[in-house]
C-alpha cells in the first residue's frame, strides 16, 4: 500500500467534498465458488482500497464527517484461526497503516448506524454490486437490495469519482507496472500460440504470466479465433493456420491497479493479404484516435475520429460508400465497430463502473442511445491524470450482418454484397493504455508490438 | 453433460425420496469481482448441475412433486446480447437436454411460488451459500438470510446427500479424468520448481495446467514452503535450497467433477536426512489409513489408523512417548496432525459441504469437539460409490507448539524439548483420491509419484 499520509489526505478531501453526514464504505467479503469455504481469489472493493488501502476481507468503514471520526469495523482472528492460517496482523495494525486509529468489532457497526439514525445524521453509501454487501446494508440500515439504486448517495458518488479519476504520480507508477506485465502477457501469447493448440492452452499461458508476477488477471481473458464476438470467454476451439487470434487481457497487480491491452495476430507465421488490409485500417483508426486526444478535449472526439477512419478505410476496400461524416452520424460504421474507442482505467479495468458510467465518462450528461455510440463508456473532456484505453477495432459479426442486411439498413452507406464475402473474416483489435497530461496524452507501460512486421517477427 | 435419462432418473428418485411438496433448486449467478460486469469464472451450483446438468448462470428450477411437473425458469438472450456474445442456445434447448420441457421466464417464478403458498404446498429449499441466492429467496419467498439456517428442508438435504454421495460408473469416468489432470498439475510442479523462484511462479505453472486442459482449479492452490500453515494461499516467498515445498491442488473439469491431491517435495534435488525421516512417517501413516479402509467400515477407523501411525513414527524419532492408543484418544497426535485424514469428493472438492458435514460425513451423528478429531470431515461407514481423499500429514506449527508447550499440555506424550528443535521444519502431506467398492477401496486416476525415489527422480 501507499504511505499513511496518502490515505489520510484522500479521506480529508472526501470529507470536504461531501460536507456533512456519515459515509459508510463496505469492503468486500470472500466470494464462494461452490460452498462457503471454497472461494474465488479475494478482490477488495476498489473504493475501500482507495481510501484505506487494506486488502483484506470482511471490513467496513464509517467516516463521520460531523464528528470528525473515522472507524474501521472488523473482527480479528482467533488463536484457532492462526494455527490454521499462520501469524496474521490485527485489524488495528492494518488500520494504523492507513492512519485510522479507531477499530471496532463488526457487531458494533449496527449500533453506530443506529445512533446516527436517532440524531438524524444523513447516511451516505455507494451503489453496491456485491450481493453480500446488499445483505449487509439490508441488515444494517434496512435498505432492501431493490432500493439501493434509488437511495445511494449521488453526492458521495460524485465526490469519489472526482478523486479517483485523477491519478497521482504514485498511482501512475503502479499503473505503468501493471501495463508492463500486461505487455508481457501479450508477447507471451504471440510467441506461444501454434496451430493445433486449443484456445484454452493459449489463455492458460497468458494467465500464468499474470499469476507468476504475483498478481492476477484484471478481467476474464479473451483469447479467441472468433474476435468478432466481443464478449467471448469460450476457449474450446482448436486454432489453425490462417486464423486470426485476438487476445484481450490485462494484469492486476498486488495493489489492484489494472492494465488492459488487446492484440491480434495470425496463427500462421504471416498475415494473409486480406488480413493485412483490415489490420492496416485498424492501425489507422488507432492512430486517428490517438491524434485526436488532447488536454481538456472531449474523448468523444477521439472515438469519432476512429469511427471515421474505419469508415474511410472500409470505403477504400469497397465495403462502404457515401459521405463519411453522414455515415458516422447515422451510425453505419457501427456495423464494423459497434463498441467504444476506450474507457477509464485505474483500480478497476473499467474504472469505477460500479459508480455509474454516466458520472465516470459523461460528467452526468446523458449517453447516446444510438447503436454503437451508446456503448462508448467515456466521452467527457480529458483532464490531466485521466487514464484510459484506446481500442478501436473492426469486426465482421455474422449475426449483425444478417440482421441489418435483412432489414435493408444503411443501403446508402454499406455495400452489403461485399460485406457478405467477408462474413467469416473474424475481428481485429489493438488496445493500448494512456494517461492525459497538460502536454497531451502519453502511452503507459512499455510499447507492445503493434505493427505487422513487429507482430510477425514474434510469430517466426 | 450426461444423457437426458441420467437427469430424468435422478429427479425421479429425488421426488420419490422427498415424497411431497415443491422443491426449489437455485442455480448460481455470475459473481462480480470489482463491478457487476467484471466477473470471476462462472461456477454453477453443484446440486443444480447434478439434477439438471445445465452449466449456465441465472437459472432456477421448481420440481412440483404433488403435481408431477418440473420447470426451469430463466431468461433468453436478446438479439443485442447475441451480437456481443455470438450465437447461444435458448433456455428451452438447454432444458431439453436434461429432459425438462417446461421453461418459463424468471419473472414467473414468484407467481409459481405464490400459487403454491395459497394451496399450502410445502416448499423445500437447500441451505444457501451464495449471497445472490439468499437475496433471491428473500424476494421470492420472504425468507431472510438469517432464517435460512432454520428453515431449509432437512428432508431435501438428506435426499440429495443420499443420491450425490453414491457415484455411478459414468460419474467415476469423469472423476478419474479430473484426478488424471490433477496428477499432471503435481508432476509439472515437481519438474518445474527451482531454487530462486517465487511460490507464485510455481502456483502459476500448476494453474496453467488446469486451464490448458479446458477446466479450472477445483479450489485455491496451495503452493508453499510453509506447508505447516494448513490454509495457506500466500505465494509471496522465494523458494530456496533445503526448503520443503508443499502443493495441494486439484482440477475441476468441464462437468465440474473435482480432483484433489497433495504432494511434498524438496526444493533441492534430494530430501535431507531429516526430511526423509518425517516423510517416511507420513507415508507409513498414508498406508495405514489405506489399509484400514473397507466396504461398510467407518472412515473414522482409517483416520485413527493414520493418527496412530503418526504418533508411533514420531515416537521412534523421540518426539513422542507413552501408550499410542491413550495418546490418540487424548488427542496428543494432533500437535502434528491437527486435521482430518480425508473428506468426500465429487462435484465439490469437499463434496456437498454446503449441505452440512454432519449429513455428508457423519450420517447425522454429532462430531467430536476434540481439537484434531473435530476437523475430521468424514467418519461414517463407506458405501460402494463413496469417493474420498486420503491425506494424513505431519506439521510443525510454531504457534501451536508455543501455545501447547506454554500451557504445559500433553507432558506425558510429547517430548517438548525435541519438538522445539524442529520448530521451523515445516509440513509434509501426500494426498490421493479413492473410491470404495464392494471389494475394497480403489485408487482413482493414474498414480502420482509418492515414494522418495519417485519424487527425487522428477527433481533431477
CSV table of N, CA, C and O in Angstrom, one decimal, chain A residues 158-212:
chain,number,residue,atom,x,y,z
A,158,UNK,N,-20.3,11.4,-6.8
A,158,UNK,CA,-19.6,12.4,-7.5
A,158,UNK,C,-18.2,12.8,-6.8
A,158,UNK,O,-17.2,13.0,-7.5
A,159,UNK,N,-18.3,12.8,-5.5
A,159,UNK,CA,-17.0,13.1,-4.8
A,159,UNK,C,-16.0,12.0,-5.0
A,159,UNK,O,-14.8,12.3,-5.3
A,160,UNK,N,-16.4,10.7,-4.9
A,160,UNK,CA,-15.4,9.6,-5.1
A,160,UNK,C,-14.9,9.7,-6.6
A,160,UNK,O,-13.7,9.6,-6.8
A,161,UNK,N,-15.8,9.8,-7.5
A,161,UNK,CA,-15.3,9.9,-8.9
A,161,UNK,C,-14.3,11.0,-9.1
A,161,UNK,O,-13.3,10.8,-9.8
A,162,UNK,N,-14.6,12.2,-8.6
A,162,UNK,CA,-13.8,13.3,-8.8
A,162,UNK,C,-12.4,13.1,-8.2
A,162,UNK,O,-11.4,13.7,-8.7
A,163,UNK,N,-12.3,12.3,-7.2
A,163,UNK,CA,-10.9,12.0,-6.6
A,163,UNK,C,-10.3,10.8,-7.4
A,163,UNK,O,-9.1,10.9,-7.8
A,164,UNK,N,-11.0,9.7,-7.5
A,164,UNK,CA,-10.3,8.5,-8.1
A,164,UNK,C,-10.0,8.7,-9.6
A,164,UNK,O,-9.1,8.1,-10.1
A,165,UNK,N,-10.7,9.6,-10.3
A,165,UNK,CA,-10.4,9.7,-11.7
A,165,UNK,C,-9.1,10.4,-12.0
A,165,UNK,O,-8.5,10.2,-13.1
A,166,UNK,N,-8.6,11.2,-11.1
A,166,UNK,CA,-7.3,11.9,-11.3
A,166,UNK,C,-6.2,11.1,-10.7
A,166,UNK,O,-6.0,11.0,-9.5
A,167,UNK,N,-5.4,10.4,-11.5
A,167,UNK,CA,-4.3,9.5,-11.0
A,167,UNK,C,-3.1,10.3,-10.6
A,167,UNK,O,-2.6,11.1,-11.5
A,168,UNK,N,-2.6,10.1,-9.4
A,168,UNK,CA,-1.4,10.8,-9.0
A,168,UNK,C,-0.1,10.1,-9.5
A,168,UNK,O,-0.2,9.0,-10.0
A,169,UNK,N,1.0,10.8,-9.3
A,169,UNK,CA,2.3,10.3,-9.7
A,169,UNK,C,2.5,8.9,-9.1
A,169,UNK,O,3.0,8.0,-9.8
A,170,UNK,N,2.2,8.7,-7.8
A,170,UNK,CA,2.5,7.4,-7.2
A,170,UNK,C,1.5,6.3,-7.7
A,170,UNK,O,1.9,5.2,-7.8
A,171,UNK,N,0.3,6.7,-8.1
A,171,UNK,CA,-0.6,5.8,-8.7
A,171,UNK,C,-0.1,5.4,-10.1
A,171,UNK,O,-0.1,4.2,-10.6
A,172,UNK,N,0.4,6.4,-10.9
A,172,UNK,CA,0.9,6.1,-12.2
A,172,UNK,C,2.1,5.1,-12.3
A,172,UNK,O,2.2,4.4,-13.2
A,173,UNK,N,2.9,5.2,-11.2
A,173,UNK,CA,4.0,4.2,-11.1
A,173,UNK,C,3.4,2.8,-11.1
A,173,UNK,O,3.9,1.9,-11.8
A,174,UNK,N,2.4,2.6,-10.3
A,174,UNK,CA,1.8,1.3,-10.2
A,174,UNK,C,1.0,0.9,-11.5
A,174,UNK,O,1.0,-0.3,-11.8
A,175,UNK,N,0.4,1.9,-12.1
A,175,UNK,CA,-0.4,1.5,-13.3
A,175,UNK,C,0.6,1.2,-14.4
A,175,UNK,O,0.4,0.2,-15.2
A,176,UNK,N,1.7,1.9,-14.5
A,176,UNK,CA,2.7,1.6,-15.5
A,176,UNK,C,3.2,0.2,-15.3
A,176,UNK,O,3.4,-0.6,-16.3
A,177,UNK,N,3.4,-0.2,-14.0
A,177,UNK,CA,3.9,-1.6,-13.8
A,177,UNK,C,2.9,-2.6,-14.2
A,177,UNK,O,3.2,-3.6,-14.8
A,178,UNK,N,1.6,-2.3,-13.9
A,178,UNK,CA,0.5,-3.2,-14.3
A,178,UNK,C,0.5,-3.4,-15.9
A,178,UNK,O,0.3,-4.5,-16.4
A,179,UNK,N,0.7,-2.3,-16.6
A,179,UNK,CA,0.7,-2.3,-18.0
A,179,UNK,C,1.9,-3.1,-18.5
A,179,UNK,O,1.8,-3.9,-19.5
A,180,UNK,N,3.0,-2.9,-17.9
A,180,UNK,CA,4.2,-3.6,-18.3
A,180,UNK,C,4.0,-5.1,-18.3
A,180,UNK,O,4.4,-5.9,-19.2
A,181,UNK,N,3.4,-5.6,-17.2
A,181,UNK,CA,3.2,-7.1,-17.1
A,181,UNK,C,2.1,-7.5,-18.1
A,181,UNK,O,2.2,-8.6,-18.7
A,182,UNK,N,1.1,-6.6,-18.3
A,182,UNK,CA,0.1,-6.9,-19.4
A,182,UNK,C,0.8,-7.1,-20.7
A,182,UNK,O,0.4,-7.9,-21.5
A,183,UNK,N,1.8,-6.2,-21.0
A,183,UNK,CA,2.6,-6.4,-22.3
A,183,UNK,C,3.3,-7.7,-22.3
A,183,UNK,O,3.2,-8.4,-23.3
A,184,UNK,N,3.8,-8.1,-21.2
A,184,UNK,CA,4.5,-9.5,-21.1
A,184,UNK,C,3.5,-10.6,-21.4
A,184,UNK,O,3.8,-11.6,-22.1
A,185,UNK,N,2.2,-10.4,-20.9
A,185,UNK,CA,1.2,-11.4,-21.2
A,185,UNK,C,0.9,-11.6,-22.7
A,185,UNK,O,0.8,-12.7,-23.2
A,186,UNK,N,0.9,-10.4,-23.4
A,186,UNK,CA,0.6,-10.4,-24.8
A,186,UNK,C,1.7,-10.9,-25.6
A,186,UNK,O,1.5,-11.7,-26.6
A,187,UNK,N,2.9,-10.5,-25.2
A,187,UNK,CA,4.1,-11.0,-26.0
A,187,UNK,C,4.2,-12.5,-25.9
A,187,UNK,O,4.6,-13.2,-26.8
A,188,UNK,N,3.9,-13.0,-24.7
A,188,UNK,CA,4.0,-14.5,-24.4
A,188,UNK,C,3.0,-15.2,-25.4
A,188,UNK,O,3.3,-16.2,-26.0
A,189,UNK,N,1.8,-14.6,-25.5
A,189,UNK,CA,0.8,-15.2,-26.4
A,189,UNK,C,1.3,-15.3,-27.8
A,189,UNK,O,1.1,-16.3,-28.5
A,190,UNK,N,1.9,-14.1,-28.2
A,190,UNK,CA,2.3,-14.1,-29.6
A,190,UNK,C,3.4,-15.1,-29.9
A,190,UNK,O,3.5,-15.6,-31.0
A,191,UNK,N,4.3,-15.3,-28.9
A,191,UNK,CA,5.4,-16.3,-29.1
A,191,UNK,C,4.9,-17.7,-28.9
A,191,UNK,O,5.4,-18.6,-29.5
A,192,UNK,N,3.9,-17.9,-28.1
A,192,UNK,CA,3.5,-19.3,-27.7
A,192,UNK,C,2.5,-20.0,-28.6
A,192,UNK,O,2.6,-21.2,-28.9
A,193,UNK,N,1.5,-19.2,-29.2
A,193,UNK,CA,0.4,-19.8,-29.9
A,193,UNK,C,0.9,-20.5,-31.2
A,193,UNK,O,1.7,-20.0,-31.9
A,194,UNK,N,0.5,-21.7,-31.4
A,194,UNK,CA,0.8,-22.5,-32.5
A,194,UNK,C,-0.4,-23.3,-33.1
A,194,UNK,O,-1.3,-23.7,-32.3
A,195,UNK,N,-0.5,-23.4,-34.4
A,195,UNK,CA,-1.6,-24.2,-35.0
A,195,UNK,C,-1.7,-25.5,-34.3
A,195,UNK,O,-0.7,-26.2,-34.0
A,196,UNK,N,-2.9,-26.0,-34.0
A,196,UNK,CA,-3.2,-27.2,-33.4
A,196,UNK,C,-3.4,-27.1,-31.9
A,196,UNK,O,-4.0,-28.1,-31.3
A,197,UNK,N,-3.0,-26.0,-31.3
A,197,UNK,CA,-3.4,-25.8,-29.9
A,197,UNK,C,-4.8,-25.4,-29.7
A,197,UNK,O,-5.5,-25.0,-30.6
A,198,UNK,N,-5.3,-25.6,-28.5
A,198,UNK,CA,-6.7,-25.1,-28.2
A,198,UNK,C,-6.5,-23.6,-27.7
A,198,UNK,O,-5.4,-23.2,-27.3
A,199,UNK,N,-7.6,-22.9,-27.9
A,199,UNK,CA,-7.6,-21.5,-27.3
A,199,UNK,C,-7.3,-21.6,-25.8
A,199,UNK,O,-6.6,-20.7,-25.3
A,200,UNK,N,-7.8,-22.6,-25.1
A,200,UNK,CA,-7.6,-22.7,-23.7
A,200,UNK,C,-6.1,-22.8,-23.3
A,200,UNK,O,-5.6,-22.2,-22.3
A,201,UNK,N,-5.3,-23.5,-24.2
A,201,UNK,CA,-3.9,-23.6,-23.9
A,201,UNK,C,-3.2,-22.2,-24.0
A,201,UNK,O,-2.3,-21.9,-23.2
A,202,UNK,N,-3.6,-21.4,-25.0
A,202,UNK,CA,-3.0,-20.0,-25.1
A,202,UNK,C,-3.5,-19.2,-23.9
A,202,UNK,O,-2.7,-18.4,-23.3
A,203,UNK,N,-4.8,-19.2,-23.6
A,203,UNK,CA,-5.3,-18.5,-22.5
A,203,UNK,C,-4.6,-18.8,-21.2
A,203,UNK,O,-4.3,-18.0,-20.3
A,204,UNK,N,-4.4,-20.1,-21.0
A,204,UNK,CA,-3.7,-20.6,-19.8
A,204,UNK,C,-2.3,-20.0,-19.7
A,204,UNK,O,-1.8,-19.6,-18.6
A,205,UNK,N,-1.6,-19.9,-20.8
A,205,UNK,CA,-0.2,-19.4,-20.8
A,205,UNK,C,-0.2,-17.9,-20.5
A,205,UNK,O,0.6,-17.4,-19.7
A,206,UNK,N,-1.2,-17.2,-21.0
A,206,UNK,CA,-1.4,-15.7,-20.6
A,206,UNK,C,-1.7,-15.6,-19.2
A,206,UNK,O,-1.1,-14.7,-18.5
A,207,UNK,N,-2.6,-16.4,-18.7
A,207,UNK,CA,-3.0,-16.3,-17.3
A,207,UNK,C,-1.8,-16.6,-16.4
A,207,UNK,O,-1.6,-15.9,-15.3
A,208,UNK,N,-1.0,-17.6,-16.8
A,208,UNK,CA,0.2,-17.9,-16.0
A,208,UNK,C,1.1,-16.7,-15.8
A,208,UNK,O,1.7,-16.5,-14.7
A,209,UNK,N,1.3,-15.9,-16.8
A,209,UNK,CA,2.2,-14.8,-16.7
A,209,UNK,C,1.7,-13.8,-15.6
A,209,UNK,O,2.5,-13.3,-14.8
A,210,UNK,N,0.4,-13.6,-15.6
A,210,UNK,CA,-0.1,-12.7,-14.6
A,210,UNK,C,0.1,-13.3,-13.2
A,210,UNK,O,0.5,-12.6,-12.3
A,211,UNK,N,-0.3,-14.5,-13.0
A,211,UNK,CA,-0.1,-15.1,-11.7
A,211,UNK,C,1.3,-15.2,-11.2
A,211,UNK,O,1.6,-15.0,-10.1
A,212,UNK,N,2.2,-15.5,-12.2
A,212,UNK,CA,3.6,-15.7,-11.8
A,212,UNK,C,4.2,-14.3,-11.3
A,212,UNK,O,5.1,-14.3,-10.6
